[in-house]
Structure formats: structure tokens, C-alpha cells
């Protein structure tokens, strides 16, 4: 007749389904940001845990100031350490020895739709939204409503987490690695990754194609998928998917121009290596021009030379980007002593550009002003100073209207 009353603290990857259950999510430990100062880095929960565990192994361990950046880097990379966990299994109690087994148990409880979505989400790097989900599910027969139910199921199983704002999701790296292995075992990795890359190529092309105030919104949309874009481009290069290289490289060259040009050069060079100029001249030209744009701040002579050949190929194919290809070649020529060639290319581009293409005209005005200032020093009588200054003001006004803050 006696009723026992009590409260229980239970850890589980899934809700227990009890009427009196109160769920409290346990997020990953915060990791230090690159921009954090030393004091903030030392207070980071992940760094504090690192120090605690290090001292458990070596009591004399001390977090000297010089070690802070190293420890911070390790903490940021620990999500990628499923392999490390496998190496130390023998040192753990059996019920705690395998994170892979824990994830596997949760995956085994999923519905068939949940399992399908889980596996295909493994190609996502960083956070993702519903449009990315639709893209990677393009190869399977799954209705949108069923996909959304599967997302809810994965979230309930703690296999994905909801980002602040509620519109984007994330899969922790050890979980993603498990899903990637499952996807590869089913023979679906190539199909899913190609769908992922095509989706991102479409986003990049759309952002570049905008010539009005909507350009800023489209670029912000692409910025939100930066991790996805870099992951897709790296995979395309590593997997030798040459037919996707041009579609990714040319529009992202313009994107890298305003974000991280050094990173852009490294990624785009990987794409150059997989495209055969004779087998796919247009794809090759697209990659070369994208690389020329991205490296304009740090021009490379071999890129400058090949960019002129790429412009000729765009002309041969009557490519709609023929005019902007010339501007890309101008960027690639940056720093060269010969100013006649970029002036000629700018003149050709200006004659080709439509009057309502504000972005292209602003680029032309900006480049003409920059080259004009150099020419004025060498030959003052050759340049109309008033026209050069007017072009600069016009370019700034247009970039401001378009939301292209990098040029301001």
C-alpha cells in the first residue's frame, strides 16, 4: 500500500515517453572562438574540461599562456575525433567504450524514412536548412512531409540539433562520420554528393546572376552555406568530378573575391587540376576565370596568361558571361606592368554590357578608375581625371545600392 515517490535523473539519447517526463537538452560544450582573447579562451568550458582531464593523467600539467592557442585549436577539432575514441576503447569500461555503438543504437531505432534522411545528411558540412535537405534527398522517393517528420525524428533521437532561430540544423562530426560510413556502404555516396554539389553550384550561379538589390540577399544566402560550398568543392576536386568543376568555380570566384581569396585560390586550384582543357574547354575556361578573379589581390602570372585563352573560349561558345569574362581577365592581370591589355579588355567589356547591368558597369567603373590612376602617374595627358573620378563615385553609389560592401 505504500507508494514510492522520487525524482530520477536519467541520461538518454531519446525521450523515454513518460507522462511526467521533463526533458532538458544537453548541448555540446562551447569551444573558444578564434577571435577570443586569452582570458576568454581560458574560461571556455571545453578548455576547462581539457585541463581537468589532462591533470587527471599528469598532475603537473599547467596551462601556460603559450599553450592556450594550441589547446583552443585542439578543442575546436575534437568533434572530429571518432577515430581517437576507437583507439582508446581498451581503456574504457565496456558500456562507455564506444561512441560508435551509442550512435549505432540510436540509428537502429529509426524508421526507414529516418534512416534514409540520416544517411544522406552525412554529406552536409556544418549547419544546413530545409532546401539543402531537399537537395540531397532528390535521388530518393520521399515526400516533403515525410522528410520533415524524419527531421523531427532525428532531432528527438539527438542525432541532429536545432540551431538558434530554429530554421537550420546541425549534425555533430562523430555522428556525421557514422552516417557517412552507412551511406557509402549502401553505395549512395556518389549520387548524394553530386546532388549536394549541383545544389550549391545553383546557389552560387543565382547569387552571381543577380544584378539588382536582390543580389545582396542572394549572396547572404550563399554566405550561410559557406561550409557546404567549401566541402562540396573539395569533394569534387578529390573525387575527380570534372563535369561539376566549371559550374562551381566561375560563380564562386566572384564570391571568394569578397570573402577569403587565399582559401579560394587553394580550393579552385584543386579544380583546375581535374579539368582537361581539350575534353572540356568551357569547363576549363570557367575554372581558370574563377581562379583569376579569386587571386586578383595576389595575382599569379600563369593564371593571367591562361585567363586570356579562357576569354577566347567564352567567345567561341558565345557564352552569356563573355563581357564579365573580360573583367575576370583584367583582375587576373593585376600587378602586371602592361596596362594596354587591361584597358583594351575593359573597353571591350563596356561595349558588351547591357545598360541595366549595374553590377558589371560598377565593376568596369571601379577597374577603370584603378587603372586610370596608374596611367595618370605615367602619362598625365592620357587620362581624363574628371571622368576617372566620376567613375569612382558612380561605382561606389552602385555598389552601395547593390549591397556589395566589399567594394566600399
Tab-separated table of C-alpha atoms in Angstrom:
chain	number	residue	atom	x	y	z
A	1	UNK	CA	0.000	0.000	0.000
A	2	UNK	CA	2.956	2.269	0.241
A	3	UNK	CA	3.708	4.403	-2.836
A	4	UNK	CA	7.294	5.299	-3.516
A	5	UNK	CA	7.846	8.841	-4.648
A	6	UNK	CA	11.024	10.209	-6.042
A	7	UNK	CA	12.771	12.004	-8.846
A	8	UNK	CA	15.207	10.352	-11.191
A	9	UNK	CA	17.908	11.949	-13.287
A	10	UNK	CA	18.254	9.810	-16.410
A	11	UNK	CA	20.504	10.379	-19.404
A	12	UNK	CA	19.234	9.144	-22.743
A	13	UNK	CA	19.625	9.974	-26.404
A	14	UNK	CA	15.844	9.752	-26.861
A	15	UNK	CA	12.778	10.742	-24.817
A	16	UNK	CA	11.510	7.930	-22.574
A	17	UNK	CA	7.859	8.722	-23.353
A	18	UNK	CA	6.751	9.075	-19.739
A	19	UNK	CA	3.811	11.322	-18.861
A	20	UNK	CA	5.760	13.014	-16.068
A	21	UNK	CA	8.980	13.284	-18.057
A	22	UNK	CA	10.714	16.668	-18.190
A	23	UNK	CA	13.342	16.852	-20.939
A	24	UNK	CA	16.409	19.072	-20.724
A	25	UNK	CA	18.659	19.194	-23.745
A	26	UNK	CA	22.395	18.906	-23.155
A	27	UNK	CA	24.211	20.858	-25.876
A	28	UNK	CA	27.884	20.320	-26.774
A	29	UNK	CA	30.410	22.234	-24.712
A	30	UNK	CA	31.174	25.687	-26.042
A	31	UNK	CA	34.523	25.922	-27.762
A	32	UNK	CA	36.704	29.044	-27.878
A	33	UNK	CA	36.302	31.303	-30.876
A	34	UNK	CA	39.289	32.325	-32.992
A	35	UNK	CA	38.659	35.943	-32.004
A	36	UNK	CA	38.586	35.281	-28.244
A	37	UNK	CA	41.308	36.843	-26.099
A	38	UNK	CA	43.453	34.655	-23.868
A	39	UNK	CA	41.325	35.219	-20.778
A	40	UNK	CA	38.115	34.254	-22.586
A	41	UNK	CA	39.830	31.209	-24.087
A	42	UNK	CA	40.924	30.025	-20.652
A	43	UNK	CA	37.335	30.324	-19.352
A	44	UNK	CA	35.859	28.286	-22.199
A	45	UNK	CA	34.052	25.175	-20.849
A	46	UNK	CA	35.786	22.909	-23.334
A	47	UNK	CA	39.221	24.255	-22.390
A	48	UNK	CA	38.405	23.841	-18.694
A	49	UNK	CA	37.424	20.208	-19.302
A	50	UNK	CA	40.606	19.663	-21.314
A	51	UNK	CA	42.706	20.954	-18.432
A	52	UNK	CA	40.776	18.829	-15.915
A	53	UNK	CA	41.334	15.627	-17.906
A	54	UNK	CA	44.983	16.492	-18.628
A	55	UNK	CA	45.672	16.940	-14.920
A	56	UNK	CA	43.933	13.642	-14.197
A	57	UNK	CA	46.588	11.998	-16.354
A	58	UNK	CA	49.505	14.239	-15.390
A	59	UNK	CA	49.062	16.172	-12.170
A	60	UNK	CA	51.882	18.562	-13.063
A	61	UNK	CA	50.123	19.744	-16.249
A	62	UNK	CA	49.924	23.542	-16.406
A	63	UNK	CA	48.091	25.612	-18.983
A	64	UNK	CA	50.844	28.095	-19.731
A	65	UNK	CA	49.944	31.125	-21.836
A	66	UNK	CA	51.831	29.752	-24.807
A	67	UNK	CA	49.742	26.578	-24.761
A	68	UNK	CA	46.374	28.337	-24.848
A	69	UNK	CA	46.145	28.722	-28.658
A	70	UNK	CA	47.190	25.076	-29.084
A	71	UNK	CA	44.623	23.796	-26.592
A	72	UNK	CA	41.943	26.023	-28.135
A	73	UNK	CA	42.693	24.547	-31.566
A	74	UNK	CA	42.505	21.012	-30.180
A	75	UNK	CA	39.128	21.741	-28.579
A	76	UNK	CA	37.768	23.085	-31.870
A	77	UNK	CA	38.886	19.930	-33.619
A	78	UNK	CA	37.688	17.386	-31.060
A	79	UNK	CA	34.361	16.881	-32.815
A	80	UNK	CA	36.396	15.145	-35.490
A	81	UNK	CA	37.862	12.558	-33.174
A	82	UNK	CA	35.753	9.427	-33.607
A	83	UNK	CA	38.930	7.672	-34.711
A	84	UNK	CA	40.628	8.722	-31.480
A	85	UNK	CA	37.780	7.269	-29.455
A	86	UNK	CA	38.209	3.980	-31.288
A	87	UNK	CA	41.908	3.902	-30.406
A	88	UNK	CA	41.317	4.170	-26.653
A	89	UNK	CA	38.440	1.681	-26.319
A	90	UNK	CA	40.510	-0.764	-24.333
A	91	UNK	CA	40.992	1.849	-21.627
A	92	UNK	CA	37.269	2.344	-21.019
A	93	UNK	CA	34.584	0.380	-19.267
A	94	UNK	CA	32.644	-1.651	-21.778
A	95	UNK	CA	29.447	0.349	-21.535
A	96	UNK	CA	31.305	3.589	-22.263
A	97	UNK	CA	33.967	2.331	-24.647
A	98	UNK	CA	32.341	3.029	-27.988
A	99	UNK	CA	30.663	6.228	-29.072
A	100	UNK	CA	30.061	4.429	-32.354
A	101	UNK	CA	27.953	1.829	-30.554
A	102	UNK	CA	25.894	4.543	-28.847
A	103	UNK	CA	25.193	6.249	-32.164
A	104	UNK	CA	24.504	2.891	-33.772
A	105	UNK	CA	21.905	2.038	-31.135
A	106	UNK	CA	20.064	5.318	-31.799
A	107	UNK	CA	20.197	4.767	-35.545
A	108	UNK	CA	18.792	1.259	-35.178
A	109	UNK	CA	15.682	2.729	-33.563
A	110	UNK	CA	14.929	4.975	-36.557
A	111	UNK	CA	12.102	4.442	-39.017
A	112	UNK	CA	13.079	3.615	-42.622
A	113	UNK	CA	12.475	7.262	-43.629
A	114	UNK	CA	14.513	8.484	-40.673
A	115	UNK	CA	17.352	6.157	-41.622
A	116	UNK	CA	17.268	7.378	-45.230
A	117	UNK	CA	17.439	11.037	-44.236
A	118	UNK	CA	20.096	10.351	-41.609
A	119	UNK	CA	22.420	8.664	-44.099
A	120	UNK	CA	22.037	11.329	-46.784
A	121	UNK	CA	22.569	14.202	-44.357
A	122	UNK	CA	26.123	12.931	-43.876
A	123	UNK	CA	27.220	14.989	-46.902
A	124	UNK	CA	26.267	18.190	-45.082
A	125	UNK	CA	29.133	20.149	-43.542
A	126	UNK	CA	28.249	22.482	-40.695
A	127	UNK	CA	24.686	23.716	-40.414
A	128	UNK	CA	22.025	23.184	-43.089
A	129	UNK	CA	18.493	24.289	-43.898
A	130	UNK	CA	15.485	22.605	-45.430
A	131	UNK	CA	16.455	23.500	-49.001
A	132	UNK	CA	19.719	21.622	-48.539
A	133	UNK	CA	17.749	18.687	-47.186
A	134	UNK	CA	15.552	18.677	-50.295
A	135	UNK	CA	18.650	18.770	-52.498
A	136	UNK	CA	20.320	15.686	-51.007
A	137	UNK	CA	17.029	13.776	-50.990
A	138	UNK	CA	16.498	14.389	-54.711
A	139	UNK	CA	17.560	10.839	-55.537
A	140	UNK	CA	15.040	9.078	-53.323
A	141	UNK	CA	11.259	8.814	-53.356
A	142	UNK	CA	10.450	10.680	-50.159
A	143	UNK	CA	7.667	13.249	-49.874
A	144	UNK	CA	8.475	16.599	-48.255
A	145	UNK	CA	6.135	15.988	-45.336
A	146	UNK	CA	7.819	12.628	-44.678
A	147	UNK	CA	11.244	14.274	-44.814
A	148	UNK	CA	10.132	16.847	-42.232
A	149	UNK	CA	8.826	14.060	-39.990
A	150	UNK	CA	12.211	12.362	-40.347
A	151	UNK	CA	13.998	15.574	-39.304
A	152	UNK	CA	11.817	15.721	-36.197
A	153	UNK	CA	12.639	12.081	-35.500
A	154	UNK	CA	16.380	12.696	-35.825
A	155	UNK	CA	16.175	15.682	-33.529
A	156	UNK	CA	14.255	13.658	-30.910
A	157	UNK	CA	16.940	10.991	-31.119
A	158	UNK	CA	19.679	13.619	-30.600
A	159	UNK	CA	21.223	12.691	-33.950
A	160	UNK	CA	20.886	16.286	-35.136
A	161	UNK	CA	20.435	19.513	-33.219
A	162	UNK	CA	18.421	22.644	-33.995
A	163	UNK	CA	20.440	25.824	-34.407
A	164	UNK	CA	19.336	29.069	-32.679
A	165	UNK	CA	16.482	30.531	-34.703
A	166	UNK	CA	15.013	27.121	-35.461
A	167	UNK	CA	15.471	27.174	-39.251
A	168	UNK	CA	18.806	25.359	-39.522
A	169	UNK	CA	20.141	22.093	-38.182
A	170	UNK	CA	23.497	20.523	-37.444
A	171	UNK	CA	24.916	17.024	-37.153
A	172	UNK	CA	27.890	16.610	-34.834
A	173	UNK	CA	31.005	15.336	-36.562
A	174	UNK	CA	31.222	11.861	-34.922
A	175	UNK	CA	27.568	11.293	-35.832
A	176	UNK	CA	28.159	12.551	-39.370
A	177	UNK	CA	31.081	10.156	-39.783
A	178	UNK	CA	28.862	7.252	-38.749
A	179	UNK	CA	26.182	8.339	-41.244
A	180	UNK	CA	28.801	8.769	-43.983
A	181	UNK	CA	30.001	5.203	-43.480
A	182	UNK	CA	26.414	3.965	-43.711
A	183	UNK	CA	25.811	5.951	-46.913
A	184	UNK	CA	28.989	4.629	-48.526
A	185	UNK	CA	28.128	1.060	-47.523
A	186	UNK	CA	24.801	1.436	-49.344
A	187	UNK	CA	26.563	2.670	-52.485
A	188	UNK	CA	24.788	6.050	-52.380
A	189	UNK	CA	27.662	8.398	-51.593
A	190	UNK	CA	28.425	9.422	-55.186
A	191	UNK	CA	24.787	10.089	-56.068
A	192	UNK	CA	24.154	12.114	-52.901
A	193	UNK	CA	27.348	14.130	-53.059
A	194	UNK	CA	26.757	15.040	-56.692
A	195	UNK	CA	23.258	16.228	-55.812
A	196	UNK	CA	24.761	18.289	-52.985
A	197	UNK	CA	27.365	19.836	-55.307
A	198	UNK	CA	24.778	20.645	-58.007
A	199	UNK	CA	22.581	22.371	-55.440
A	200	UNK	CA	25.462	24.575	-54.296
A	201	UNK	CA	26.511	25.337	-57.870
A	202	UNK	CA	22.954	26.533	-58.451
A	203	UNK	CA	23.050	28.755	-55.374
A	204	UNK	CA	26.368	30.278	-56.458
A	205	UNK	CA	25.148	30.848	-60.020
A	206	UNK	CA	21.965	32.502	-58.756
A	207	UNK	CA	23.902	34.821	-56.433
A	208	UNK	CA	26.226	35.858	-59.251
A	209	UNK	CA	23.423	36.306	-61.784
A	210	UNK	CA	21.560	38.879	-59.655
A	211	UNK	CA	22.098	42.407	-60.971
A	212	UNK	CA	19.769	44.386	-58.698
A	213	UNK	CA	19.165	44.890	-54.975
A	214	UNK	CA	18.310	41.201	-54.593
A	215	UNK	CA	21.993	40.422	-55.176
A	216	UNK	CA	22.879	41.149	-51.542
A	217	UNK	CA	20.206	38.761	-50.266
A	218	UNK	CA	21.326	36.020	-52.648
A	219	UNK	CA	24.945	36.466	-51.591
A	220	UNK	CA	23.945	36.349	-47.913
A	221	UNK	CA	22.161	33.093	-48.682
A	222	UNK	CA	25.378	31.753	-50.200
A	223	UNK	CA	27.396	33.025	-47.224
A	224	UNK	CA	25.175	30.927	-44.930
A	225	UNK	CA	26.237	27.834	-46.890
A	226	UNK	CA	29.971	28.609	-46.846
A	227	UNK	CA	30.864	25.356	-45.076
A	228	UNK	CA	28.722	23.387	-47.513
A	229	UNK	CA	30.266	25.111	-50.524
A	230	UNK	CA	33.846	24.505	-49.448
A	231	UNK	CA	33.073	20.889	-48.612
A	232	UNK	CA	31.436	20.290	-51.990
A	233	UNK	CA	34.268	21.903	-53.954
A	234	UNK	CA	36.877	19.929	-52.040
A	235	UNK	CA	34.999	16.685	-52.705
A	236	UNK	CA	34.589	17.483	-56.416
A	237	UNK	CA	38.355	18.004	-56.674
A	238	UNK	CA	39.283	14.931	-54.612
A	239	UNK	CA	36.767	12.686	-56.395
A	240	UNK	CA	37.727	13.973	-59.858
A	241	UNK	CA	34.178	15.062	-60.746
A	242	UNK	CA	35.383	17.279	-63.576
A	243	UNK	CA	31.954	17.862	-65.114
A	244	UNK	CA	30.923	19.797	-61.975
A	245	UNK	CA	34.098	21.874	-61.674
A	246	UNK	CA	33.251	24.712	-64.067
A	247	UNK	CA	29.725	25.211	-62.737
A	248	UNK	CA	31.147	25.625	-59.224
A	249	UNK	CA	34.339	27.531	-59.983
A	250	UNK	CA	33.255	30.516	-62.065
A	251	UNK	CA	30.478	31.955	-59.849
A	252	UNK	CA	32.355	31.129	-56.646
A	253	UNK	CA	35.379	33.024	-57.958
A	254	UNK	CA	33.306	36.199	-57.591
A	255	UNK	CA	32.211	35.040	-54.148
A	256	UNK	CA	35.782	34.373	-52.997
A	257	UNK	CA	36.765	37.836	-54.230
A	258	UNK	CA	34.648	39.274	-51.417
A	259	UNK	CA	35.310	36.631	-48.748
A	260	UNK	CA	38.538	34.650	-48.393
A	261	UNK	CA	40.660	34.931	-51.532
A	262	UNK	CA	43.535	32.848	-50.131
A	263	UNK	CA	41.184	29.973	-49.349
A	264	UNK	CA	39.545	30.463	-52.747
A	265	UNK	CA	42.859	30.083	-54.523
A	266	UNK	CA	43.615	26.819	-52.723
A	267	UNK	CA	40.186	25.323	-53.427
A	268	UNK	CA	39.998	26.494	-57.037
A	269	UNK	CA	43.477	25.210	-57.852
A	270	UNK	CA	42.241	21.790	-56.856
A	271	UNK	CA	39.531	22.104	-59.523
A	272	UNK	CA	41.998	23.253	-62.197
A	273	UNK	CA	43.909	20.000	-61.759
A	274	UNK	CA	40.947	17.781	-62.664
A	275	UNK	CA	39.602	19.525	-65.784
A	276	UNK	CA	41.051	18.598	-69.154
A	277	UNK	CA	41.316	21.637	-71.410
A	278	UNK	CA	40.800	19.645	-74.611
A	279	UNK	CA	37.994	17.400	-73.361
A	280	UNK	CA	36.010	20.193	-71.680
A	281	UNK	CA	37.241	23.611	-72.875
A	282	UNK	CA	34.301	25.554	-71.432
A	283	UNK	CA	34.648	23.896	-68.031
A	284	UNK	CA	38.394	24.554	-68.081
A	285	UNK	CA	37.863	28.213	-69.015
A	286	UNK	CA	35.291	28.626	-66.246
A	287	UNK	CA	37.712	27.293	-63.642
A	288	UNK	CA	40.590	29.463	-64.908
A	289	UNK	CA	38.475	32.622	-64.840
A	290	UNK	CA	37.140	31.808	-61.383
A	291	UNK	CA	40.708	31.358	-60.181
A	292	UNK	CA	41.738	34.630	-61.845
A	293	UNK	CA	39.019	36.536	-60.022
A	294	UNK	CA	39.763	34.968	-56.643
A	295	UNK	CA	43.520	35.629	-56.927
A	296	UNK	CA	43.281	39.243	-58.123
A	297	UNK	CA	44.686	40.532	-54.827
A	298	UNK	CA	47.651	38.159	-55.201
A	299	UNK	CA	47.932	37.671	-58.995
A	300	UNK	CA	49.732	34.692	-60.495
A	301	UNK	CA	51.411	35.040	-63.879
A	302	UNK	CA	50.393	31.579	-65.076
A	303	UNK	CA	46.757	32.364	-64.274
A	304	UNK	CA	46.987	35.715	-66.061
A	305	UNK	CA	48.283	34.054	-69.225
A	306	UNK	CA	45.639	31.323	-69.238
A	307	UNK	CA	42.816	33.778	-68.472
A	308	UNK	CA	43.202	35.305	-71.943
A	309	UNK	CA	42.794	31.868	-73.505
A	310	UNK	CA	39.733	31.358	-71.316
A	311	UNK	CA	38.191	34.600	-72.608
A	312	UNK	CA	38.689	33.364	-76.179
A	313	UNK	CA	36.914	30.107	-75.315
A	314	UNK	CA	33.960	32.010	-73.818
A	315	UNK	CA	33.799	33.973	-77.087
A	316	UNK	CA	33.887	30.768	-79.155
A	317	UNK	CA	30.908	29.420	-77.207
A	318	UNK	CA	29.105	32.781	-77.275
A	319	UNK	CA	28.872	32.456	-73.504
A	320	UNK	CA	26.456	34.917	-71.817
A	321	UNK	CA	29.291	35.876	-69.438
A	322	UNK	CA	31.617	36.954	-72.276
A	323	UNK	CA	31.790	40.535	-71.016
A	324	UNK	CA	32.382	39.626	-67.377
A	325	UNK	CA	34.959	37.077	-68.512
A	326	UNK	CA	36.984	40.038	-69.734
A	327	UNK	CA	36.679	41.663	-66.333
A	328	UNK	CA	37.850	38.417	-64.754
A	329	UNK	CA	40.873	38.511	-67.063
A	330	UNK	CA	41.505	42.128	-66.026
A	331	UNK	CA	41.550	41.018	-62.391
A	332	UNK	CA	43.989	38.255	-63.292
A	333	UNK	CA	46.325	40.813	-64.904
A	334	UNK	CA	46.566	42.857	-61.684
A	335	UNK	CA	50.102	43.977	-60.905
A	336	UNK	CA	51.446	43.496	-64.422
A	337	UNK	CA	53.322	46.460	-65.944
A	338	UNK	CA	51.430	46.249	-69.245
A	339	UNK	CA	48.344	48.463	-68.853
A	340	UNK	CA	47.344	48.433	-72.521
A	341	UNK	CA	45.878	44.932	-72.302
A	342	UNK	CA	43.551	45.587	-69.321
A	343	UNK	CA	42.451	48.889	-70.872
A	344	UNK	CA	41.548	47.069	-74.089
A	345	UNK	CA	39.671	44.362	-72.201
A	346	UNK	CA	37.750	46.972	-70.200
A	347	UNK	CA	36.782	48.786	-73.385
A	348	UNK	CA	35.528	45.571	-74.977
A	349	UNK	CA	33.570	44.661	-71.853
A	350	UNK	CA	31.953	48.079	-71.626
A	351	UNK	CA	30.692	47.799	-75.201
A	352	UNK	CA	29.179	44.378	-74.487
A	353	UNK	CA	27.468	45.103	-71.160
A	354	UNK	CA	23.785	45.956	-71.218
A	355	UNK	CA	22.772	49.309	-69.782
A	356	UNK	CA	20.741	47.728	-66.961
A	357	UNK	CA	23.590	45.518	-65.669
A	358	UNK	CA	24.521	47.714	-62.726
A	359	UNK	CA	26.925	45.249	-61.165
A	360	UNK	CA	29.032	44.785	-64.306
A	361	UNK	CA	29.075	48.516	-65.003
A	362	UNK	CA	30.152	49.229	-61.430
A	363	UNK	CA	32.992	46.698	-61.769
A	364	UNK	CA	34.072	48.351	-65.032
A	365	UNK	CA	33.977	51.812	-63.460
A	366	UNK	CA	35.946	50.633	-60.441
A	367	UNK	CA	38.593	48.887	-62.544
A	368	UNK	CA	38.842	51.829	-64.959
A	369	UNK	CA	39.337	54.212	-62.035
A	370	UNK	CA	42.055	52.000	-60.528
A	371	UNK	CA	43.928	51.602	-63.814
A	372	UNK	CA	43.365	55.257	-64.683
A	373	UNK	CA	45.083	56.377	-61.511
A	374	UNK	CA	48.164	54.381	-62.528
A	375	UNK	CA	48.116	55.681	-66.096
A	376	UNK	CA	47.772	59.262	-64.827
A	377	UNK	CA	51.055	58.911	-62.955
A	378	UNK	CA	52.825	57.550	-66.040
A	379	UNK	CA	51.169	59.763	-68.653
A	380	UNK	CA	49.036	62.611	-67.167
A	381	UNK	CA	47.793	63.812	-70.561
A	382	UNK	CA	46.299	60.445	-71.494
A	383	UNK	CA	43.632	60.224	-68.781
A	384	UNK	CA	40.591	62.412	-68.243
A	385	UNK	CA	40.872	62.945	-64.490
A	386	UNK	CA	37.309	64.235	-64.126
A	387	UNK	CA	35.913	61.160	-65.900
A	388	UNK	CA	38.048	58.857	-63.751
A	389	UNK	CA	36.823	60.483	-60.533
A	390	UNK	CA	33.228	60.417	-61.764
A	391	UNK	CA	33.521	56.708	-62.497
A	392	UNK	CA	34.749	56.111	-58.974
A	393	UNK	CA	31.783	57.939	-57.440
A	394	UNK	CA	29.390	56.121	-59.762
A	395	UNK	CA	30.855	52.731	-58.848
A	396	UNK	CA	30.587	53.414	-55.118
A	397	UNK	CA	26.964	54.511	-55.455
A	398	UNK	CA	26.078	51.402	-57.456
A	399	UNK	CA	27.876	49.041	-55.068
A	400	UNK	CA	26.107	50.648	-52.123
A	401	UNK	CA	22.712	50.131	-53.791
A	402	UNK	CA	23.590	46.515	-54.581
A	403	UNK	CA	24.834	45.821	-51.069
A	404	UNK	CA	28.346	44.976	-52.310
A	405	UNK	CA	30.073	46.320	-49.207
A	406	UNK	CA	33.446	44.784	-50.095
A	407	UNK	CA	33.970	47.486	-52.715
A	408	UNK	CA	33.243	50.358	-50.332
